[in-house]
mmCIF file of N, CA and C in Angstrom:
data_model
loop_
_atom_site.group_PDB
_atom_site.id
_atom_site.type_symbol
_atom_site.label_atom_id
_atom_site.label_comp_id
_atom_site.label_asym_id
_atom_site.label_seq_id
_atom_site.Cartn_x
_atom_site.Cartn_y
_atom_site.Cartn_z
ATOM 1 N N ASP N 1 157.954 99.407 117.811
ATOM 2 C CA ASP N 1 157.944 99.948 117.142
ATOM 3 C C ASP N 1 159.241 100.907 116.214
ATOM 4 N N SER N 2 160.119 100.575 115.051
ATOM 5 C CA SER N 2 161.258 101.343 114.584
ATOM 6 C C SER N 2 160.325 102.565 113.983
ATOM 7 N N ILE N 3 161.594 103.548 113.825
ATOM 8 C CA ILE N 3 160.701 104.900 112.671
ATOM 9 C C ILE N 3 160.706 104.411 111.403
ATOM 10 N N GLU N 4 161.153 103.336 110.964
ATOM 11 C CA GLU N 4 160.672 102.606 109.121
ATOM 12 C C GLU N 4 159.026 102.412 109.774
ATOM 13 N N ASP N 5 158.954 101.688 110.579
ATOM 14 C CA ASP N 5 157.643 100.805 110.810
ATOM 15 C C ASP N 5 156.399 101.648 111.628
ATOM 16 N N VAL N 6 156.814 103.003 111.845
ATOM 17 C CA VAL N 6 155.781 104.035 112.233
ATOM 18 C C VAL N 6 155.457 105.018 110.846
ATOM 19 N N LEU N 7 156.737 104.981 109.903
ATOM 20 C CA LEU N 7 156.779 105.880 108.870
ATOM 21 C C LEU N 7 155.569 105.071 107.944
ATOM 22 N N GLU N 8 155.922 103.533 107.526
ATOM 23 C CA GLU N 8 154.999 103.199 106.778
ATOM 24 C C GLU N 8 153.572 102.553 107.352
ATOM 25 N N LYS N 9 153.226 102.361 108.637
ATOM 26 C CA LYS N 9 151.866 103.112 108.956
ATOM 27 C C LYS N 9 151.546 104.165 108.560
ATOM 28 N N ILE N 10 152.036 105.718 108.559
ATOM 29 C CA ILE N 10 151.931 107.001 108.782
ATOM 30 C C ILE N 10 151.289 106.924 107.037
ATOM 31 N N ILE N 11 152.502 105.699 106.234
ATOM 32 C CA ILE N 11 152.076 106.626 104.539
ATOM 33 C C ILE N 11 150.485 105.189 104.221
ATOM 34 N N LYS N 12 150.328 104.578 104.990
ATOM 35 C CA LYS N 12 149.073 103.373 104.731
ATOM 36 C C LYS N 12 148.503 104.468 104.836
ATOM 37 N N ALA N 13 148.333 105.069 106.284
ATOM 38 C CA ALA N 13 146.920 106.000 106.648
ATOM 39 C C ALA N 13 146.529 107.055 106.001
ATOM 40 N N ASN N 14 147.835 107.752 105.190
ATOM 41 C CA ASN N 14 147.840 108.842 104.213
ATOM 42 C C ASN N 14 146.750 108.345 102.822
ATOM 43 N N ASP N 15 147.583 107.206 102.744
ATOM 44 C CA ASP N 15 146.543 106.932 101.243
ATOM 45 C C ASP N 15 145.300 106.310 101.753
ATOM 46 N N LYS N 16 144.939 105.572 102.534
ATOM 47 C CA LYS N 16 143.473 105.181 103.342
ATOM 48 C C LYS N 16 142.803 106.696 103.290
ATOM 49 N N VAL N 17 143.172 107.604 103.629
ATOM 50 C CA VAL N 17 142.328 108.583 103.592
ATOM 51 C C VAL N 17 142.710 109.153 102.440
ATOM 52 N N SER N 18 142.844 109.545 101.467
ATOM 53 C CA SER N 18 143.834 110.052 99.612
ATOM 54 C C SER N 18 142.055 109.139 99.252
ATOM 55 N N GLU N 19 141.805 108.143 99.128
ATOM 56 C CA GLU N 19 141.081 107.466 99.155
ATOM 57 C C GLU N 19 140.345 107.540 99.479
ATOM 58 N N THR N 20 139.702 107.550 100.333
ATOM 59 C CA THR N 20 138.017 107.924 101.218
ATOM 60 C C THR N 20 137.932 109.632 100.864
ATOM 61 N N THR N 21 139.198 110.126 100.712
ATOM 62 C CA THR N 21 138.604 111.827 99.718
ATOM 63 C C THR N 21 138.198 111.552 98.844
ATOM 64 N N LYS N 22 138.972 110.731 97.918
ATOM 65 C CA LYS N 22 138.450 111.129 96.542
ATOM 66 C C LYS N 22 137.310 110.199 96.187
ATOM 67 N N ARG N 23 137.155 109.255 96.781
ATOM 68 C CA ARG N 23 135.321 108.355 96.701
ATOM 69 C C ARG N 23 134.408 109.858 97.373
ATOM 70 N N TYR N 24 134.624 110.418 98.251
ATOM 71 C CA TYR N 24 133.671 111.675 98.526
ATOM 72 C C TYR N 24 133.805 112.815 97.274
ATOM 73 N N GLU N 25 134.515 112.752 96.470
ATOM 74 C CA GLU N 25 134.669 113.723 95.899
ATOM 75 C C GLU N 25 133.931 113.528 94.480
ATOM 76 N N GLU N 26 134.072 112.482 94.289
ATOM 77 C CA GLU N 26 133.774 111.479 92.884
ATOM 78 C C GLU N 26 132.387 111.334 93.303
ATOM 79 N N ASP N 27 131.066 110.839 94.646
ATOM 80 C CA ASP N 27 130.172 110.828 94.908
ATOM 81 C C ASP N 27 129.610 112.643 94.484
ATOM 82 N N ASP N 28 130.639 113.345 95.098
ATOM 83 C CA ASP N 28 129.563 114.912 95.309
ATOM 84 C C ASP N 28 129.379 115.308 93.540
ATOM 85 N N GLN N 29 130.171 114.875 92.615
ATOM 86 C CA GLN N 29 130.374 115.063 91.048
ATOM 87 C C GLN N 29 129.236 114.926 90.732
ATOM 88 N N ILE N 30 128.888 113.192 91.142
ATOM 89 C CA ILE N 30 127.722 112.337 90.363
ATOM 90 C C ILE N 30 126.498 113.300 91.085
ATOM 91 N N SER N 31 126.566 113.163 92.001
ATOM 92 C CA SER N 31 125.294 114.296 93.064
ATOM 93 C C SER N 31 125.071 115.523 92.468
ATOM 94 N N ILE N 32 126.124 116.444 92.444
ATOM 95 C CA ILE N 32 125.556 117.128 90.890
ATOM 96 C C ILE N 32 124.859 116.913 89.328
ATOM 97 N N VAL N 33 125.847 115.990 88.939
ATOM 98 C CA VAL N 33 125.184 115.706 88.054
ATOM 99 C C VAL N 33 123.829 115.017 87.720
ATOM 100 N N GLN N 34 123.491 114.542 88.821
ATOM 101 C CA GLN N 34 122.422 114.202 89.541
ATOM 102 C C GLN N 34 121.015 115.217 89.437
ATOM 103 N N LYS N 35 121.533 116.301 89.815
ATOM 104 C CA LYS N 35 120.777 117.975 89.973
ATOM 105 C C LYS N 35 120.306 118.016 88.525
ATOM 106 N N ILE N 36 121.371 117.881 87.400
ATOM 107 C CA ILE N 36 120.797 118.310 86.149
ATOM 108 C C ILE N 36 120.052 117.879 85.774
ATOM 109 N N PHE N 37 119.205 116.263 86.007
ATOM 110 C CA PHE N 37 118.350 116.032 84.947
ATOM 111 C C PHE N 37 117.279 116.117 85.509
ATOM 112 N N THR N 38 116.028 116.174 85.162
ATOM 113 C CA THR N 38 114.544 116.041 85.092
ATOM 114 C C THR N 38 113.901 114.857 84.761
ATOM 115 N N GLY N 39 112.669 114.758 85.220
ATOM 116 C CA GLY N 39 111.944 113.019 84.699
ATOM 117 C C GLY N 39 112.204 112.075 85.625
ATOM 118 N N ASN N 40 112.180 111.050 84.969
ATOM 119 C CA ASN N 40 112.148 109.907 85.749
ATOM 120 C C ASN N 40 113.980 109.349 85.336
ATOM 121 N N VAL N 41 114.538 110.158 86.796
ATOM 122 C CA VAL N 41 116.281 109.837 86.621
ATOM 123 C C VAL N 41 116.254 108.603 87.794
ATOM 124 N N PRO N 42 116.975 107.743 87.012
ATOM 125 C CA PRO N 42 117.374 106.692 87.982
ATOM 126 C C PRO N 42 118.727 107.247 88.286
ATOM 127 N N ASP N 43 119.061 106.324 89.647
ATOM 128 C CA ASP N 43 120.076 106.878 90.914
ATOM 129 C C ASP N 43 121.280 106.888 89.988
ATOM 130 N N LEU N 44 121.745 107.799 89.872
ATOM 131 C CA LEU N 44 123.143 107.131 89.045
ATOM 132 C C LEU N 44 124.524 107.206 89.526
ATOM 133 N N LYS N 45 124.079 107.504 91.278
ATOM 134 C CA LYS N 45 125.607 106.841 91.935
ATOM 135 C C LYS N 45 125.196 105.389 91.887
ATOM 136 N N SER N 46 126.363 104.563 91.880
ATOM 137 C CA SER N 46 126.712 103.459 91.685
ATOM 138 C C SER N 46 128.424 103.085 92.390
ATOM 139 N N PRO N 47 128.282 101.756 92.917
ATOM 140 C CA PRO N 47 129.357 101.948 93.731
ATOM 141 C C PRO N 47 130.587 101.515 92.228
ATOM 142 N N GLY N 48 131.740 102.396 92.185
ATOM 143 C CA GLY N 48 132.787 102.333 91.443
ATOM 144 C C GLY N 48 132.578 103.389 90.444
ATOM 145 N N ARG N 49 131.754 103.855 90.202
ATOM 146 C CA ARG N 49 131.387 104.782 89.004
ATOM 147 C C ARG N 49 131.795 106.119 89.487
ATOM 148 N N SER N 50 132.528 106.167 88.517
ATOM 149 C CA SER N 50 132.888 107.803 88.737
ATOM 150 C C SER N 50 132.772 109.148 86.989
ATOM 151 N N LEU N 51 132.763 110.367 87.550
ATOM 152 C CA LEU N 51 132.717 110.721 86.176
ATOM 153 C C LEU N 51 133.493 111.171 85.468
ATOM 154 N N VAL N 52 133.424 110.939 83.950
ATOM 155 C CA VAL N 52 134.638 111.017 82.846
ATOM 156 C C VAL N 52 134.500 112.564 82.275
ATOM 157 N N ARG N 53 133.370 113.131 81.888
ATOM 158 C CA ARG N 53 133.150 114.148 81.104
ATOM 159 C C ARG N 53 131.515 114.066 81.031
ATOM 160 N N GLN N 54 131.287 115.319 80.552
ATOM 161 C CA GLN N 54 130.289 116.072 80.344
ATOM 162 C C GLN N 54 130.442 117.197 79.541
ATOM 163 N N GLY N 55 129.145 116.787 78.473
ATOM 164 C CA GLY N 55 128.875 118.382 77.928
ATOM 165 C C GLY N 55 127.720 117.798 76.832
ATOM 166 N N THR N 56 127.475 119.577 76.260
ATOM 167 C CA THR N 56 126.812 119.238 74.839
ATOM 168 C C THR N 56 127.391 118.281 73.642
ATOM 169 N N LEU N 57 126.780 117.664 72.890
ATOM 170 C CA LEU N 57 127.006 117.196 71.339
ATOM 171 C C LEU N 57 125.764 117.296 70.483
ATOM 172 N N ILE N 58 126.289 116.697 69.667
ATOM 173 C CA ILE N 58 125.056 116.760 68.511
ATOM 174 C C ILE N 58 124.774 115.370 68.157
ATOM 175 N N LYS N 59 123.331 114.304 68.258
ATOM 176 C CA LYS N 59 123.211 113.420 68.050
ATOM 177 C C LYS N 59 122.711 113.617 66.382
ATOM 178 N N LEU N 60 123.059 112.595 66.005
ATOM 179 C CA LEU N 60 122.303 112.583 64.328
ATOM 180 C C LEU N 60 121.441 111.864 64.508
ATOM 181 N N CYS N 61 119.976 112.303 64.495
ATOM 182 C CA CYS N 61 118.249 111.854 64.482
ATOM 183 C C CYS N 61 118.177 111.671 62.697
ATOM 184 N N ARG N 62 116.844 110.751 62.712
ATOM 185 C CA ARG N 62 115.911 110.250 61.147
ATOM 186 C C ARG N 62 116.429 111.263 60.453
ATOM 187 N N LYS N 63 115.717 112.878 61.011
ATOM 188 C CA LYS N 63 115.318 113.560 59.902
ATOM 189 C C LYS N 63 116.291 114.275 60.018
ATOM 190 N N VAL N 64 116.980 115.245 61.446
ATOM 191 C CA VAL N 64 117.568 116.851 61.388
ATOM 192 C C VAL N 64 118.793 116.153 62.878
ATOM 193 N N PRO N 65 119.437 116.784 62.748
ATOM 194 C CA PRO N 65 120.545 116.587 63.887
ATOM 195 C C PRO N 65 119.708 117.873 65.142
ATOM 196 N N LYS N 66 120.174 116.754 66.124
ATOM 197 C CA LYS N 66 119.702 117.605 67.768
ATOM 198 C C LYS N 66 121.099 117.668 68.151
ATOM 199 N N LYS N 67 120.731 118.862 69.510
ATOM 200 C CA LYS N 67 121.719 119.238 70.131
ATOM 201 C C LYS N 67 121.085 118.466 71.147
ATOM 202 N N ARG N 68 121.947 117.550 72.085
ATOM 203 C CA ARG N 68 121.643 116.842 73.566
ATOM 204 C C ARG N 68 122.793 116.972 74.607
ATOM 205 N N TYR N 69 122.603 116.871 75.496
ATOM 206 C CA TYR N 69 123.247 117.088 76.842
ATOM 207 C C TYR N 69 123.897 115.423 77.123
ATOM 208 N N PHE N 70 125.363 115.095 76.979
ATOM 209 C CA PHE N 70 125.031 113.975 77.219
ATOM 210 C C PHE N 70 126.632 113.751 78.751
ATOM 211 N N VAL N 71 126.593 112.357 79.005
ATOM 212 C CA VAL N 71 127.569 112.565 80.444
ATOM 213 C C VAL N 71 128.012 111.179 80.240
ATOM 214 N N LEU N 72 129.761 111.301 80.405
ATOM 215 C CA LEU N 72 130.062 109.587 80.180
ATOM 216 C C LEU N 72 130.931 109.140 81.540
ATOM 217 N N PHE N 73 130.263 108.500 81.979
ATOM 218 C CA PHE N 73 130.860 108.011 83.652
ATOM 219 C C PHE N 73 131.513 106.800 82.632
ATOM 220 N N ASN N 74 132.490 106.153 83.986
ATOM 221 C CA ASN N 74 133.795 105.072 83.348
ATOM 222 C C ASN N 74 132.527 104.084 82.695
ATOM 223 N N ASP N 75 131.511 103.519 83.486
ATOM 224 C CA ASP N 75 130.256 102.484 82.852
ATOM 225 C C ASP N 75 129.586 103.041 82.789
ATOM 226 N N ALA N 76 129.113 103.861 82.568
ATOM 227 C CA ALA N 76 127.673 104.148 81.265
ATOM 228 C C ALA N 76 127.485 105.459 80.964
ATOM 229 N N LEU N 77 126.913 106.155 79.889
ATOM 230 C CA LEU N 77 126.849 107.118 78.906
ATOM 231 C C LEU N 77 124.588 107.416 79.033
ATOM 232 N N VAL N 78 125.214 108.850 80.001
ATOM 233 C CA VAL N 78 123.701 109.459 80.074
ATOM 234 C C VAL N 78 123.141 110.316 79.082
ATOM 235 N N TYR N 79 122.385 110.807 78.408
ATOM 236 C CA TYR N 79 121.664 112.015 77.916
ATOM 237 C C TYR N 79 120.738 111.808 77.774
ATOM 238 N N GLY N 80 120.430 113.517 77.830
ATOM 239 C CA GLY N 80 118.991 114.020 77.603
ATOM 240 C C GLY N 80 118.557 115.136 76.748
ATOM 241 N N VAL N 81 117.538 116.210 76.451
ATOM 242 C CA VAL N 81 117.841 117.266 75.679
ATOM 243 C C VAL N 81 117.557 118.809 77.005
ATOM 244 N N ILE N 82 118.433 118.823 76.341
ATOM 245 C CA ILE N 82 118.670 120.784 77.381
ATOM 246 C C ILE N 82 117.183 121.856 77.338
ATOM 247 N N GLU N 83 116.619 121.756 78.652
ATOM 248 C CA GLU N 83 115.405 122.056 78.849
ATOM 249 C C GLU N 83 115.294 123.823 79.105
ATOM 250 N N ASP N 84 116.992 124.262 80.002
ATOM 251 C CA ASP N 84 117.622 125.287 80.457
ATOM 252 C C ASP N 84 118.428 125.729 80.045
ATOM 253 N N GLU N 85 119.271 126.829 79.622
ATOM 254 C CA GLU N 85 120.966 126.552 79.618
ATOM 255 C C GLU N 85 121.393 127.541 80.371
ATOM 256 N N SER N 86 120.803 128.168 80.462
ATOM 257 C CA SER N 86 121.227 129.795 81.378
ATOM 258 C C SER N 86 121.752 129.800 82.463
ATOM 259 N N LYS N 87 123.103 131.286 82.269
ATOM 260 C CA LYS N 87 123.977 130.669 83.078
ATOM 261 C C LYS N 87 123.864 130.158 84.852
ATOM 262 N N LYS N 88 123.138 130.574 84.664
ATOM 263 C CA LYS N 88 122.955 130.068 86.735
ATOM 264 C C LYS N 88 122.720 128.402 86.674
ATOM 265 N N ARG N 89 121.886 128.109 85.942
ATOM 266 C CA ARG N 89 122.129 126.302 86.087
ATOM 267 C C ARG N 89 121.465 125.733 84.406
ATOM 268 N N LEU N 90 121.794 124.909 84.736
ATOM 269 C CA LEU N 90 121.565 124.104 83.904
ATOM 270 C C LEU N 90 120.329 122.723 83.895
ATOM 271 N N LYS N 91 119.167 122.686 82.762
ATOM 272 C CA LYS N 91 118.111 121.803 83.538
ATOM 273 C C LYS N 91 118.311 121.071 82.400
ATOM 274 N N VAL N 92 118.297 119.677 82.292
ATOM 275 C CA VAL N 92 118.545 118.775 81.245
ATOM 276 C C VAL N 92 117.403 117.746 81.511
ATOM 277 N N LYS N 93 116.200 117.556 80.563
ATOM 278 C CA LYS N 93 115.291 116.192 80.250
ATOM 279 C C LYS N 93 116.080 115.170 80.380
ATOM 280 N N PHE N 94 115.872 114.488 81.333
ATOM 281 C CA PHE N 94 116.572 112.138 81.364
ATOM 282 C C PHE N 94 115.464 111.474 79.745
ATOM 283 N N HIS N 95 116.748 111.412 79.060
ATOM 284 C CA HIS N 95 116.327 110.440 77.902
ATOM 285 C C HIS N 95 116.353 108.800 78.124
ATOM 286 N N ARG N 96 117.835 108.428 78.279
ATOM 287 C CA ARG N 96 118.632 107.339 78.525
ATOM 288 C C ARG N 96 120.158 107.696 79.038
ATOM 289 N N LEU N 97 119.760 105.717 79.794
ATOM 290 C CA LEU N 97 121.017 105.737 80.320
ATOM 291 C C LEU N 97 121.461 104.154 80.042
ATOM 292 N N ILE N 98 122.709 104.455 79.358
ATOM 293 C CA ILE N 98 123.610 103.272 78.473
ATOM 294 C C ILE N 98 124.583 102.884 78.811
ATOM 295 N N PRO N 99 124.178 101.736 79.558
ATOM 296 C CA PRO N 99 125.432 100.971 80.485
ATOM 297 C C PRO N 99 126.394 100.760 79.346
ATOM 298 N N LEU N 100 127.685 100.747 79.536
ATOM 299 C CA LEU N 100 129.086 100.456 78.886
ATOM 300 C C LEU N 100 129.324 98.923 79.410
ATOM 301 N N THR N 101 128.811 98.358 78.785
ATOM 302 C CA THR N 101 129.165 96.992 79.239
ATOM 303 C C THR N 101 130.323 96.310 78.018
ATOM 304 N N GLU N 102 131.033 95.425 78.222
ATOM 305 C CA GLU N 102 132.207 94.494 77.353
ATOM 306 C C GLU N 102 131.564 93.935 76.428
#
């Protein structure tokens, strides 16, 4: 093997390690989000799913706007009612998972 061939193999191995590390980090983020929700929560881990953004929004309801916690994934939107918003922990009662399909 020439130096160029060895370098190419090292680069490919590095790319694979980076890809695997990124997937583990995404799984960890989804696990943290999973623990925030209470109630009848479906498994939020799904192949290819990644966390995009999360936070509190005002949902416009029929009678009065209501504060809800939303989590946006690349393929789904999850939201629920905030039960505990203390600094130490956030607990949200699961309401709905909406798939984002084409």
